[in-house]
Each structure stands twice: as C-alpha cells, then as structure tokens.
C-alpha cells in the first residue's frame, strides 16, 4: 500500500503486458507500431524486388515507384492531377452532403419520411455505381459533371442512411426535456436534435468523404483526360505498374489526410463532447 | 386560484393506458386514481414494469391516457407545459451547453427580464451546490452533479409540479444519499408538488409525505401510506423504529406483487 516503505512488498507485475484483453499498451509502442508494420512491408517489398524474385513489370521496386512520383512532381503532372481530382471530390461530396443532411434528418425524425424514402434509399445503396457509367455519360455528358455525378451516387445513399441513424441515436429524453421546457417542434429540431446529433454527423462526414475518395477511379474511368484516377487507368494501358502503384498509394495518403482533418476539426468544433476537463 | 381543499394540484381520475392495438396491445395501467395536493411530496414505488414511468409521462403530458383524465389545478392536461418540471433517469442535459447554459435554456420561454433570469440562474446554481462549475460542460461532471443540473433546470422556471422518474437510479449509494438530502433541502426552500418515482423503498420513505405502492401489471394503486416523520428530515431518520415499520409494510406489499408477477410469468411459459 505504501510504496515508499523500504520493506513493502514489491508491486505485483502485471501479467504478460501486451496481450491482455482490451488493456492499454504503452502509447509510444502503440504509435510506433503503426509505422513499423508498414515499414516492414516496404522493406520486404524492396527485398523481393532487389533480389529479383519478381519481374519489375509485376512489382516495381519502391525506388522505381518513388522516382515515378518525383517525375510527376517535377513535370507538374501530380499537382494538376491532384487539384482536378480534389475539386471533383469536394464538389461531389458536398453535393451528396447538401442533399443527404436534410433528408437524413427528416428520415430520422419523422416516420413518414423514413417510411417513404427508407426502402428506396436502402435499395439504391447496393446499386453498382460502375454499371451506371454509361447512363451517367448520357445524362451528364463527358465533362466534370459526369464525374461529380458518379461521386455523388457513390456517396449519397449511404450517407443519408447514416445521418438518419445519427439523428435517431440521440436520447429521446433530450427531446422530452425540450418539450417540457415549452419549446415547439421546430425549435426542438433546430436547437436540441441538431446540436445533439452534430458530433455523430461530423463523424459520418469523415467516413463518407473516405468513400468518395474510393470512388475517384471509378469516376475518372471513362471520358476523363486528367485526374489521379485517370492517370492510373492510363498507366494500365501501358502496363506502367510503377505509375499505378504510385497513384494508388497517393490517393490513399490523400484519403488519410482528409480523414485526419475531419478528426481534428471535429475535436475542435465539439469540444464539449470530450470528457477531458 | 388554487383552493387545495377542493381542487388537488394533480388529479389522476380513473386513468388507464394501453400501448398498441390488437393482439399486441399491452395494458400498462388498468385504472389509477390519485390526488396529490399542493406542495405534497409523493413517492411512487412498485415492481418493474408496473406503469410508474407511464403514469409520470402522462402527467407530464408526454403521453396520453387511453381512458380517464388527468387534471392539474382542475384543468385537463393537454401536452407538456411549463407548470411542470421533469427530471429523467438518464442524463438528459444538453451537452453542448454549459451548466449555466442548460439552466438558462429553461428560462427562455419565461417572461422574466434579463437581470431577473441571470439572478435565477445564479441562485439555482448555488442552490444545487454547483458554484464554481457554471461554465463546465456536462461531460466534465460526475453523475450526481449532472442530476443536480437537471434538478436546477427543472425548477428554475418555477413550475408548480416537479416530476422525477428514478432521478438517482444510476448513482452509487453514497452519492444517492447526498442527492436525497440535497433534494429535500432544495424542496424545503422552493416548495413545489413533487411526484417521485423510485425502486428504492428507503429513498421513497425518506423523501416523501406519502408513499404510493402500485400493483403490477396492469397498474393499480395498491396502497397509499402517509409518512409521518418529522421535517426537516436528516439521514438519521432511517434508523428510527417508525421508519423501519414503514419499510417493512411497503416491502411486504412489493414482495407480494413481485411474487404475483413471477407466478404470472411462469404460467405464461407453460
Ligand atoms: N411505448 C411503449 N410501447 C409498448 N409498451 C410499453 C411502452 N412503454 C411502456 N410499455 C409497457 O408498459 C408497462 C409499464 O411500463 P413502465 O415503463 O411505465 O414501467 P415502470 O414501472 O416505469 O418500470 P421500471 O420500474 O422498469 O421503470 C411495461 O409492461 C412496458 O413494457
Ligand atoms: Mg420506469
């Protein structure tokens, strides 16, 4: 009990530290592992290519992929591709969000909207977006609008359903508290339900923009002349595997960065939602 | 306006409640008659599922009776109103508002001036012992502190009735004891009519002028016991012989009801 006493029994050591169910491990280790595992994989990748175990056509070396990246940077391709793709992602996701938020909120609060839109949206979300490319071209042409439409279709349906859940997940007693305090339904909607659901909705934003990124290649599959996804599809034609790998990894990194940005801004925006004093 | 000899503050008149329709219908309350007088403190106890919350919600206007009437000062209840305050078991605070903000939000529909509102908020923060936490957010507070905010929020706009549905049910025993004493003190200083639902017989007796025991499934009033213990009360009262007698009687009632429910459930299984 008193660790300072000289003859106190030594504190019991915790049993086999790293594999206890759901117990914390040292945070330094936790963070380091996140880098170590990818680093080990890259090393193995390098080793395999260095030893010539695989033909470069099938798996180009990490160095080749990096130098391909560097080429794209110096030739200005990367920035041009990234900005046009980023623009499409932003507009596509925003368009989906602007529609999904009100629809999700209505569905979460009013059974009549849930009843009338729920089955439709639940079905549409299983729709294979790739299969709609030809139609999307007929509808929206071959310009940016078509890419944005694809991104919209890939994002919207899931997003609306998730926002509905965010709204439904708030405690019914919050609404009742608002009612007992004399607020009208629309006041409760704006001043109780919305703020209560907002951290959840923000998290939905974070997750869905990740999905929008994954639809980028699909969006730029056809009738595109630029963009990160387009670059990958072009490379496929010439079997430029280094370009394919670089493009894929780069999209992954950008997705990770948007995720991080939403995470951090969420913590800032909803400081009240953290239990730290 | 209120003549408490003829018009009770709350009159529950032959109220019944059935949830749902057809074969799935659940009769939550068969028939309850109950009069609660001005500034009376009434505890409601009964086995789980006997309709306590349903009754409280109907008095609060959050739910409608299937039959019978609920009158407040002789006027039928039509939806929630600011003559009633509600404290729920789950922490129903607005987590994006500070302690002060939560209490102030309750005053928004009141006709007080700004200075008066400020004063009321400050007064109630102090009354529930949260001075120094005015600008804390609910997530930063302990369970007991959150329920104190909820109590302040339910009282600040001066309702004549306070409805509490197991408000201390989620708290640990020590905190609960402190909260009971605090509630009594707040109630002595700001008299209102209180309907207090609880599972805890000690709590029910300690707080109330009268304990109402409900029969189970469907709800009926089994018994109403006047608690003649001195006020103001402090916690020593739980050790008195009289307290023990009340407790024994009420426990016996609840036990009888629980056994009935268990017998019913075994029958249903066969
Ligand atoms: N919205 C509802 N729909 C259908 N049945 C309900 C509903 N609310 C309550 N019931 C049923 O009505 C009965 C009474 O419920 P109520 O919540 O009032 O009980 P309670 O006395 O508050 O129980 P507890 O002590 O567990 O809180 C229960 O059988 C319950 O299943
Ligand atoms: Mg209940």
Coordinates of C-alpha atoms and ligand atoms in Angstrom, one line a residue:
Chain A
X1 CA 0.0 0.0 0.0
X2 CA 2.8 2.4 0.8
X3 CA 5.4 2.1 -2.0
X4 CA 7.9 4.3 -0.1
X5 CA 8.3 2.0 2.8
X6 CA 11.5 0.1 2.5
X7 CA 10.2 -3.4 3.3
X8 CA 6.9 -3.0 1.4
X9 CA 6.4 -6.0 -0.9
X10 CA 7.4 -5.2 -4.5
X11 CA 4.4 -4.2 -6.5
X12 CA 3.0 -7.1 -8.5
X13 CA 3.9 -7.0 -12.1
X14 CA 1.0 -7.0 -14.5
X15 CA 0.7 -10.3 -16.3
X16 CA 2.2 -10.6 -19.8
X17 CA 1.8 -7.0 -20.7
X18 CA 0.9 -6.7 -24.4
X19 CA -1.8 -9.3 -24.9
X20 CA -4.3 -8.6 -22.2
X21 CA -7.9 -8.3 -23.5
X22 CA -8.7 -4.7 -24.3
X23 CA -6.0 -3.4 -21.9
X24 CA -3.9 -0.4 -22.9
X25 CA -0.3 -0.8 -24.1
X26 CA 2.3 1.9 -23.8
X27 CA 1.2 4.7 -26.2
X28 CA 4.7 5.1 -27.6
X29 CA 4.6 1.5 -28.7
X30 CA 1.1 1.8 -30.0
X31 CA 2.1 4.7 -32.2
X32 CA 5.4 3.2 -33.3
X33 CA 3.7 0.0 -34.4
X34 CA 1.6 2.0 -36.9
X35 CA 4.8 3.0 -38.6
X36 CA 6.8 -0.2 -38.0
X37 CA 4.4 -2.5 -39.7
X38 CA 4.2 -0.5 -43.0
X39 CA 7.9 0.0 -42.8
X40 CA 8.5 -3.8 -42.6
X41 CA 6.2 -4.3 -45.5
X42 CA 8.0 -1.8 -47.6
X43 CA 11.3 -3.4 -46.6
X44 CA 10.0 -6.8 -47.7
X45 CA 8.8 -5.3 -50.9
X46 CA 12.2 -3.7 -51.5
X47 CA 13.9 -7.0 -50.7
X48 CA 11.8 -9.0 -53.1
X49 CA 12.5 -6.6 -55.9
X50 CA 16.1 -6.2 -55.0
X51 CA 16.7 -9.9 -55.1
X52 CA 15.0 -10.0 -58.4
X53 CA 12.4 -12.6 -57.2
X54 CA 9.7 -10.8 -59.1
X55 CA 9.8 -9.2 -62.5
X56 CA 9.6 -5.3 -62.3
X57 CA 6.6 -5.5 -64.6
X58 CA 4.7 -7.3 -61.9
X59 CA 6.1 -5.5 -58.9
X60 CA 8.3 -2.4 -59.5
X61 CA 10.7 -1.6 -56.7
X62 CA 9.9 1.1 -54.1
X63 CA 12.6 3.2 -55.6
X64 CA 11.0 3.0 -59.0
X65 CA 7.6 4.0 -57.6
X66 CA 9.2 6.9 -55.7
X67 CA 11.1 8.1 -58.7
X68 CA 7.9 7.9 -60.8
X69 CA 6.3 10.1 -58.1
X70 CA 9.2 12.5 -58.3
X71 CA 8.9 12.6 -62.1
X72 CA 5.2 13.6 -61.7
X73 CA 6.1 16.3 -59.2
X74 CA 8.8 17.9 -61.3
X75 CA 6.7 17.7 -64.5
X76 CA 3.8 19.4 -62.7
X77 CA 1.5 16.4 -63.5
X78 CA 0.9 15.5 -60.0
X79 CA -0.3 18.9 -58.8
X80 CA -2.5 19.3 -61.9
X81 CA -4.0 15.8 -61.4
X82 CA -4.4 16.2 -57.7
X83 CA -6.1 19.6 -57.9
X84 CA -8.6 18.5 -60.5
X85 CA -9.4 15.3 -58.6
X86 CA -9.6 17.2 -55.4
X87 CA -12.1 19.6 -57.0
X88 CA -14.3 16.7 -58.1
X89 CA -14.1 15.0 -54.8
X90 CA -15.0 18.2 -53.0
X91 CA -18.0 19.1 -55.2
X92 CA -19.2 15.5 -55.5
X93 CA -19.1 15.0 -51.7
X94 CA -20.6 18.4 -51.0
X95 CA -23.4 17.8 -53.4
X96 CA -24.2 14.5 -51.7
X97 CA -23.9 16.1 -48.3
X98 CA -26.1 19.0 -49.0
X99 CA -28.9 16.6 -50.0
X100 CA -28.2 13.8 -47.5
X101 CA -28.2 16.0 -44.4
X102 CA -31.7 17.4 -44.7
X103 CA -33.1 14.0 -46.0
X104 CA -31.3 12.1 -43.3
X105 CA -32.6 14.5 -40.6
X106 CA -36.1 14.2 -41.9
X107 CA -35.9 10.5 -42.0
X108 CA -34.5 10.3 -38.5
X109 CA -37.2 12.4 -37.1
X110 CA -40.4 11.7 -39.0
X111 CA -41.6 8.2 -39.5
X112 CA -43.4 9.4 -42.6
X113 CA -40.2 10.3 -44.4
X114 CA -38.4 7.1 -43.1
X115 CA -41.3 5.1 -44.4
X116 CA -41.4 6.7 -47.8
X117 CA -37.7 7.1 -48.5
X118 CA -36.1 4.4 -46.4
X119 CA -36.7 1.3 -48.6
X120 CA -35.8 3.2 -51.8
X121 CA -32.5 4.5 -50.4
X122 CA -31.7 1.2 -48.8
X123 CA -32.0 -0.5 -52.2
X124 CA -30.2 2.2 -54.1
X125 CA -27.1 2.0 -51.9
X126 CA -26.4 -1.5 -53.2
X127 CA -26.5 -0.2 -56.7
X128 CA -23.2 -0.9 -58.6
X129 CA -22.1 2.6 -59.4
X130 CA -19.6 1.4 -62.1
X131 CA -22.6 0.0 -64.1
X132 CA -24.1 3.4 -64.2
X133 CA -21.2 5.0 -66.0
X134 CA -22.8 4.8 -69.5
X135 CA -26.0 6.2 -68.2
X136 CA -24.2 8.9 -66.3
X137 CA -22.5 10.0 -69.6
X138 CA -25.8 10.1 -71.4
X139 CA -27.2 12.2 -68.6
X140 CA -24.3 14.5 -67.7
X141 CA -22.1 14.4 -70.7
X142 CA -18.4 13.8 -70.6
X143 CA -17.3 16.8 -68.6
X144 CA -16.8 17.2 -64.8
X145 CA -20.5 17.0 -64.2
X146 CA -20.4 13.3 -65.1
X147 CA -17.5 12.6 -62.6
X148 CA -19.3 14.5 -59.9
X149 CA -22.5 12.6 -60.6
X150 CA -20.7 9.3 -60.1
X151 CA -19.1 10.5 -56.9
X152 CA -22.5 11.7 -55.8
X153 CA -24.1 8.4 -56.5
X154 CA -21.3 6.6 -54.7
X155 CA -21.7 8.7 -51.6
X156 CA -25.2 9.9 -51.2
X157 CA -27.3 6.9 -50.3
X158 CA -25.1 5.5 -47.6
X159 CA -24.6 9.0 -46.2
X160 CA -28.3 9.7 -45.9
X161 CA -28.9 6.5 -44.1
X162 CA -26.0 7.1 -41.7
X163 CA -27.3 10.6 -40.9
X164 CA -30.7 9.2 -40.2
X165 CA -29.1 6.9 -37.7
X166 CA -27.1 9.7 -36.2
X167 CA -30.3 11.6 -35.6
X168 CA -32.1 8.5 -34.2
X169 CA -29.3 7.7 -31.8
X170 CA -29.9 10.8 -29.7
X171 CA -31.6 10.2 -26.3
X172 CA -35.4 10.5 -26.5
X173 CA -35.3 12.2 -23.1
X174 CA -33.5 15.2 -24.7
X175 CA -36.5 15.7 -26.9
X176 CA -38.8 15.3 -24.0
X177 CA -36.8 17.7 -21.9
X178 CA -37.2 20.2 -24.7
X179 CA -40.9 19.6 -24.8
X180 CA -41.3 20.0 -21.0
X181 CA -39.5 23.3 -21.3
X182 CA -42.1 24.6 -23.7
X183 CA -40.2 24.5 -27.0
X184 CA -42.0 23.9 -30.2
X185 CA -41.2 21.0 -32.5
X186 CA -39.2 23.1 -34.9
X187 CA -37.3 24.7 -32.1
X188 CA -36.5 21.3 -30.7
X189 CA -35.4 20.2 -34.1
X190 CA -33.0 23.1 -34.5
X191 CA -31.8 23.7 -31.0
X192 CA -31.9 20.2 -29.5
X193 CA -31.8 17.5 -32.0
X194 CA -29.3 19.1 -34.4
X195 CA -26.7 20.0 -31.9
X196 CA -27.1 16.7 -30.1
X197 CA -26.6 14.8 -33.4
X198 CA -23.8 17.0 -34.8
X199 CA -20.8 15.1 -33.5
X200 CA -22.2 11.9 -35.0
X201 CA -23.0 13.7 -38.2
X202 CA -19.5 15.1 -38.4
X203 CA -18.1 11.6 -38.0
X204 CA -20.4 10.5 -40.8
X205 CA -18.8 13.2 -42.9
X206 CA -15.4 11.9 -42.1
X207 CA -16.3 8.4 -43.1
X208 CA -18.2 9.2 -46.2
X209 CA -15.6 11.5 -47.7
X210 CA -13.3 8.5 -47.4
X211 CA -15.8 6.6 -49.6
X212 CA -15.9 9.4 -52.0
X213 CA -12.1 9.0 -52.4
X214 CA -12.5 5.3 -53.1
X215 CA -14.9 6.2 -56.0
X216 CA -12.4 8.5 -57.6
X217 CA -11.0 5.9 -60.0
X218 CA -14.5 4.9 -61.0
X219 CA -15.5 8.5 -61.6
X220 CA -12.5 9.1 -63.8
X221 CA -12.7 5.7 -65.5
X222 CA -14.2 7.0 -68.7
X223 CA -14.1 10.2 -70.7
X224 CA -11.5 11.9 -68.5
X225 CA -8.3 13.5 -69.6
X226 CA -6.9 14.3 -66.3
X227 CA -7.1 13.4 -62.6
X228 CA -5.4 11.0 -60.3
X229 CA -7.7 8.2 -61.2
X230 CA -7.3 8.9 -64.9
X231 CA -3.5 8.6 -64.5
X232 CA -3.9 5.2 -63.0
X233 CA -6.3 4.0 -65.8
X234 CA -3.9 5.3 -68.5
X235 CA -1.0 3.6 -66.9
X236 CA -2.9 0.3 -67.1
X237 CA -2.9 0.5 -70.8
X238 CA 0.9 0.7 -71.0
X239 CA 1.3 -1.7 -68.0
X240 CA 3.2 1.1 -66.2
X241 CA 2.9 -0.6 -62.9
X242 CA 5.1 2.0 -61.1
X243 CA 2.6 4.7 -62.1
X244 CA -0.3 2.5 -61.0
X245 CA 1.2 1.8 -57.6
X246 CA 2.3 5.4 -57.0
X247 CA -1.2 6.7 -57.9
X248 CA -2.9 4.2 -55.7
X249 CA -0.7 5.0 -52.7
X250 CA -1.0 8.7 -53.3
X251 CA -4.8 8.5 -53.2
X252 CA -4.6 6.5 -50.0
X253 CA -2.4 9.2 -48.5
X254 CA -4.8 12.0 -49.5
X255 CA -7.7 10.0 -48.1
X256 CA -5.9 9.6 -44.8
X257 CA -5.2 13.3 -44.7
X258 CA -8.9 14.3 -45.2
X259 CA -9.8 11.8 -42.5
X260 CA -7.2 13.4 -40.2
X261 CA -8.5 16.9 -41.0
X262 CA -12.1 15.9 -40.1
X263 CA -11.0 14.2 -37.0
X264 CA -9.0 17.1 -35.7
X265 CA -11.6 19.7 -36.6
X266 CA -14.3 17.6 -35.0
X267 CA -12.4 17.6 -31.8
X268 CA -12.1 21.4 -32.0
X269 CA -15.7 22.0 -33.1
X270 CA -17.3 19.7 -30.5
X271 CA -15.0 20.4 -27.5
X272 CA -18.0 19.9 -25.2
X273 CA -18.1 16.3 -26.4
X274 CA -14.8 15.4 -24.8
X275 CA -14.8 14.3 -21.2
X276 CA -11.4 15.8 -20.5
X277 CA -11.6 18.7 -18.1
Chain B
X1 CA -56.8 30.3 -7.7
X2 CA -55.8 27.1 -6.0
X3 CA -58.1 26.1 -3.3
X4 CA -56.4 22.9 -2.2
X5 CA -59.3 21.7 -0.1
X6 CA -61.5 21.1 -3.1
X7 CA -59.1 21.1 -6.1
X8 CA -56.0 18.9 -5.7
X9 CA -52.9 20.1 -7.6
X10 CA -52.8 16.9 -9.5
X11 CA -55.9 14.7 -10.0
X12 CA -55.5 11.4 -11.7
X13 CA -59.0 10.3 -12.4
X14 CA -59.6 6.7 -13.4
X15 CA -56.7 6.8 -15.8
X16 CA -55.9 3.7 -17.9
X17 CA -53.3 3.2 -20.5
X18 CA -53.0 0.6 -23.2
X19 CA -50.0 0.6 -25.6
X20 CA -50.5 -0.6 -29.1
X21 CA -53.6 -2.2 -30.6
X22 CA -55.0 -5.6 -31.3
X23 CA -53.2 -8.8 -30.1
X24 CA -50.0 -6.9 -29.4
X25 CA -51.7 -4.4 -27.0
X26 CA -50.1 -4.0 -23.6
X27 CA -52.2 -2.8 -20.8
X28 CA -49.7 -0.8 -18.8
X29 CA -52.2 0.8 -16.4
X30 CA -55.6 -0.6 -15.6
X31 CA -57.0 2.2 -13.5
X32 CA -55.3 4.6 -11.3
X33 CA -57.0 7.2 -9.1
X34 CA -54.7 9.5 -7.3
X35 CA -54.9 13.0 -5.8
X36 CA -51.8 15.0 -5.0
X37 CA -52.1 18.2 -3.0
X38 CA -50.2 21.4 -3.3
X39 CA -46.6 21.1 -2.1
X40 CA -47.1 17.5 -1.2
X41 CA -44.1 15.2 -1.8
X42 CA -45.4 11.8 -3.1
X43 CA -43.1 8.8 -3.8
X44 CA -44.3 6.1 -6.2
X45 CA -42.9 2.6 -5.8
X46 CA -43.8 -0.7 -7.4
X47 CA -42.2 -3.6 -9.2
X48 CA -40.5 -3.1 -12.6
X49 CA -43.0 -2.7 -15.4
X50 CA -45.9 -1.7 -13.2
X51 CA -46.5 1.5 -15.1
X52 CA -44.7 4.1 -12.9
X53 CA -43.0 5.8 -15.8
X54 CA -46.1 5.6 -17.9
X55 CA -48.1 7.4 -15.2
X56 CA -45.4 10.1 -14.8
X57 CA -45.2 10.7 -18.6
X58 CA -48.9 11.1 -18.8
X59 CA -48.9 13.6 -16.0
X60 CA -46.1 15.4 -17.8
X61 CA -48.1 15.5 -20.9
X62 CA -45.6 13.4 -22.8
X63 CA -48.1 10.6 -23.3
X64 CA -51.9 10.4 -23.4
X65 CA -54.1 8.2 -21.3
X66 CA -56.3 5.8 -23.1
X67 CA -59.1 6.3 -20.6
X68 CA -59.7 8.7 -17.7
X69 CA -58.5 12.2 -17.1
X70 CA -55.5 13.9 -15.6
X71 CA -56.3 17.4 -14.2
X72 CA -53.8 19.9 -13.0
X73 CA -55.4 22.6 -10.8
X74 CA -58.7 21.4 -12.2
X75 CA -57.5 21.8 -15.9
X76 CA -57.2 18.7 -18.1
X77 CA -53.6 18.1 -19.2
X78 CA -53.1 18.8 -22.9
X79 CA -49.4 18.1 -23.7
X80 CA -46.4 19.3 -21.8
X81 CA -46.5 22.6 -20.1
X82 CA -44.3 24.9 -18.1
X83 CA -46.3 24.3 -14.9
X84 CA -44.4 21.0 -14.7
X85 CA -40.7 20.3 -14.5
X86 CA -39.3 16.9 -15.4
X87 CA -36.2 15.1 -14.3
X88 CA -35.4 11.9 -16.1
X89 CA -33.3 8.9 -15.0
X90 CA -30.9 9.1 -17.9
X91 CA -28.8 12.3 -18.0
X92 CA -30.9 14.4 -20.3
X93 CA -28.7 17.5 -20.2
X94 CA -27.9 19.5 -23.3
X95 CA -24.3 18.5 -23.6
X96 CA -23.3 21.4 -25.9
X97 CA -24.4 23.9 -23.3
X98 CA -22.6 24.7 -20.1
X99 CA -24.1 24.2 -16.7
X100 CA -25.3 27.8 -16.8
X101 CA -26.4 27.5 -20.3
X102 CA -28.6 24.4 -19.6
X103 CA -30.4 26.2 -16.7
X104 CA -30.7 29.4 -18.7
X105 CA -32.2 27.5 -21.7
X106 CA -35.1 26.5 -19.4
X107 CA -35.9 30.2 -18.8
X108 CA -36.1 31.1 -22.5
X109 CA -39.8 30.8 -22.6
X110 CA -40.3 32.7 -19.4
X111 CA -41.4 36.3 -19.2
X112 CA -38.6 37.4 -16.7
X113 CA -36.3 40.2 -17.6
X114 CA -32.7 39.6 -18.4
X115 CA -31.4 40.6 -15.0
X116 CA -34.0 38.5 -13.3
X117 CA -33.0 35.5 -15.4
X118 CA -29.4 36.0 -14.5
X119 CA -30.3 36.1 -10.9
X120 CA -32.4 33.0 -11.1
X121 CA -29.7 31.0 -12.8
X122 CA -27.1 32.1 -10.3
X123 CA -29.5 31.3 -7.5
X124 CA -30.2 27.8 -8.7
X125 CA -26.6 27.0 -9.5
X126 CA -25.8 27.8 -5.9
X127 CA -28.9 26.0 -4.5
X128 CA -27.8 22.7 -6.1
X129 CA -24.3 23.2 -4.9
X130 CA -22.6 23.8 -8.3
X131 CA -21.0 27.1 -7.7
X132 CA -17.7 27.2 -9.5
X133 CA -18.9 24.8 -12.2
X134 CA -21.1 27.3 -14.0
X135 CA -19.0 27.1 -17.2
X136 CA -18.3 23.4 -17.1
X137 CA -19.9 21.1 -19.8
X138 CA -22.0 18.2 -18.7
X139 CA -19.4 15.6 -19.9
X140 CA -17.0 17.0 -17.4
X141 CA -19.3 16.4 -14.5
X142 CA -20.0 13.4 -12.3
X143 CA -23.4 11.7 -12.5
X144 CA -24.5 13.3 -9.3
X145 CA -23.5 16.7 -10.5
X146 CA -25.4 16.2 -13.8
X147 CA -28.6 15.3 -12.0
X148 CA -28.2 18.4 -9.9
X149 CA -28.1 20.5 -13.1
X150 CA -31.2 18.6 -14.2
X151 CA -32.9 19.5 -11.0
X152 CA -32.0 23.1 -11.3
X153 CA -33.1 23.2 -14.9
X154 CA -36.5 21.7 -13.9
X155 CA -37.1 24.1 -11.1
X156 CA -35.6 27.4 -12.4
X157 CA -38.7 28.4 -14.3
X158 CA -40.9 28.0 -11.2
X159 CA -43.2 25.2 -12.2
X160 CA -45.7 24.2 -9.5
X161 CA -45.1 20.5 -10.1
X162 CA -41.8 18.5 -10.2
X163 CA -41.9 15.1 -11.8
X164 CA -38.9 12.8 -11.2
X165 CA -38.5 9.4 -12.7
X166 CA -35.9 7.5 -10.8
X167 CA -33.6 10.5 -11.0
X168 CA -31.0 8.9 -8.7
X169 CA -31.3 5.4 -10.1
X170 CA -28.0 5.5 -11.9
X171 CA -26.0 6.9 -9.0
X172 CA -23.9 5.0 -6.5
X173 CA -25.2 4.6 -2.9
X174 CA -23.2 7.4 -1.3
X175 CA -23.9 9.9 -4.0
X176 CA -27.5 8.9 -3.9
X177 CA -27.8 9.6 -0.2
X178 CA -26.3 13.1 -0.6
X179 CA -28.6 13.8 -3.5
X180 CA -31.6 12.9 -1.4
X181 CA -30.6 15.3 1.3
X182 CA -29.9 18.0 -1.3
X183 CA -33.3 17.4 -2.9
X184 CA -35.1 17.7 0.4
X185 CA -33.2 20.9 1.2
X186 CA -34.0 22.4 -2.2
X187 CA -37.6 21.4 -1.8
X188 CA -37.9 23.0 1.7
X189 CA -36.6 26.2 0.2
X190 CA -38.6 26.2 -3.0
X191 CA -41.8 24.3 -2.2
X192 CA -43.4 22.5 -5.2
X193 CA -45.5 19.5 -5.5
X194 CA -43.3 16.5 -6.2
X195 CA -44.0 13.1 -7.7
X196 CA -41.0 11.0 -7.3
X197 CA -40.7 7.5 -8.9
X198 CA -38.2 5.1 -7.4
X199 CA -37.3 1.5 -6.9
X200 CA -35.6 2.2 -3.6
X201 CA -38.0 1.9 -0.7
X202 CA -35.7 3.7 1.7
X203 CA -35.5 6.6 -0.7
X204 CA -39.2 6.7 -1.1
X205 CA -39.9 6.9 2.6
X206 CA -37.1 9.2 3.5
X207 CA -38.2 11.9 1.0
X208 CA -42.0 11.7 0.9
X209 CA -45.1 12.8 2.8
X210 CA -46.8 9.8 1.2
X211 CA -45.7 6.7 -0.5
X212 CA -48.0 5.2 -3.1
X213 CA -47.4 1.5 -3.9
X214 CA -48.6 0.4 -7.3
X215 CA -49.9 -3.1 -8.1
X216 CA -48.2 -4.8 -11.0
X217 CA -49.3 -5.5 -14.5
X218 CA -51.6 -3.8 -15.1
X219 CA -51.1 -0.9 -12.8
X220 CA -53.5 -0.1 -9.9
X221 CA -52.9 1.7 -6.7
X222 CA -52.3 -1.0 -4.1
X223 CA -51.8 1.2 -1.1
X224 CA -51.1 4.7 -0.1
X225 CA -49.1 5.3 3.1
X226 CA -48.8 8.6 4.9
X227 CA -45.3 9.0 6.2
X228 CA -45.5 10.8 9.5
X229 CA -41.8 11.6 10.0
X230 CA -40.7 15.0 11.2
X231 CA -39.5 17.6 8.8
X232 CA -37.0 18.9 8.1
X233 CA -35.5 15.4 8.0
X234 CA -31.9 14.4 8.1
X235 CA -30.5 11.0 7.4
X236 CA -30.7 9.7 10.9
X237 CA -34.4 9.2 10.5
X238 CA -33.7 5.9 8.6
X239 CA -32.6 4.3 11.8
X240 CA -35.8 5.1 13.7
X241 CA -38.3 2.3 14.6
X242 CA -41.0 4.1 12.8
X243 CA -39.0 4.3 9.6
X244 CA -38.4 0.5 9.9
X245 CA -42.2 -0.2 10.2
X246 CA -43.0 1.8 7.1
X247 CA -40.3 0.0 5.3
X248 CA -41.5 -3.4 6.4
X249 CA -45.0 -2.7 5.3
X250 CA -44.0 -1.4 1.9
X251 CA -41.5 -4.1 1.3
X252 CA -44.2 -6.7 2.1
X253 CA -46.6 -5.1 -0.4
X254 CA -43.9 -5.0 -3.1
X255 CA -42.9 -8.6 -2.4
X256 CA -46.5 -9.8 -2.8
X257 CA -46.7 -8.0 -6.1
X258 CA -43.4 -9.4 -7.3
X259 CA -44.5 -12.9 -6.5
X260 CA -47.7 -12.4 -8.4
X261 CA -45.8 -11.3 -11.5
X262 CA -43.4 -14.2 -11.2
X263 CA -46.4 -16.6 -10.9
X264 CA -47.9 -14.9 -14.0
X265 CA -44.7 -15.3 -15.9
X266 CA -44.4 -19.0 -15.0
X267 CA -47.9 -19.6 -16.1
X268 CA -47.3 -17.9 -19.4
X269 CA -44.3 -20.1 -20.0
X270 CA -46.3 -23.3 -19.5
Ligands
LIG1 N1 -44.0 2.8 -25.6 C1 -44.5 1.6 -25.2 N2 -45.0 0.7 -26.0 C2 -45.4 -0.5 -25.6 N3 -45.4 -0.9 -24.3 C3 -44.9 -0.1 -23.4 C4 -44.4 1.2 -23.8 N4 -43.9 1.9 -22.7 C5 -44.1 1.0 -21.7 N5 -44.7 -0.1 -22.1 C6 -45.1 -1.3 -21.2 O1 -45.9 -0.8 -20.2 C7 -45.6 -1.4 -19.0 C8 -45.3 -0.3 -18.0 O2 -44.1 0.3 -18.3 P1 -43.4 1.5 -17.5 O3 -42.2 1.9 -18.2 O4 -44.4 2.5 -17.2 O5 -43.0 0.7 -16.2 P2 -42.2 1.2 -14.9 O6 -43.0 0.9 -13.7 O7 -41.7 2.5 -15.1 O8 -41.0 0.1 -14.9 P3 -39.5 0.4 -14.4 O9 -39.5 0.3 -13.0 O10 -38.8 -0.8 -15.0 O11 -39.0 1.7 -14.9 C9 -44.5 -2.3 -19.2 O12 -45.0 -3.6 -19.4 C10 -43.9 -1.9 -20.5 O13 -43.4 -3.0 -21.2
LIG2 MG1 -39.7 3.4 -15.4

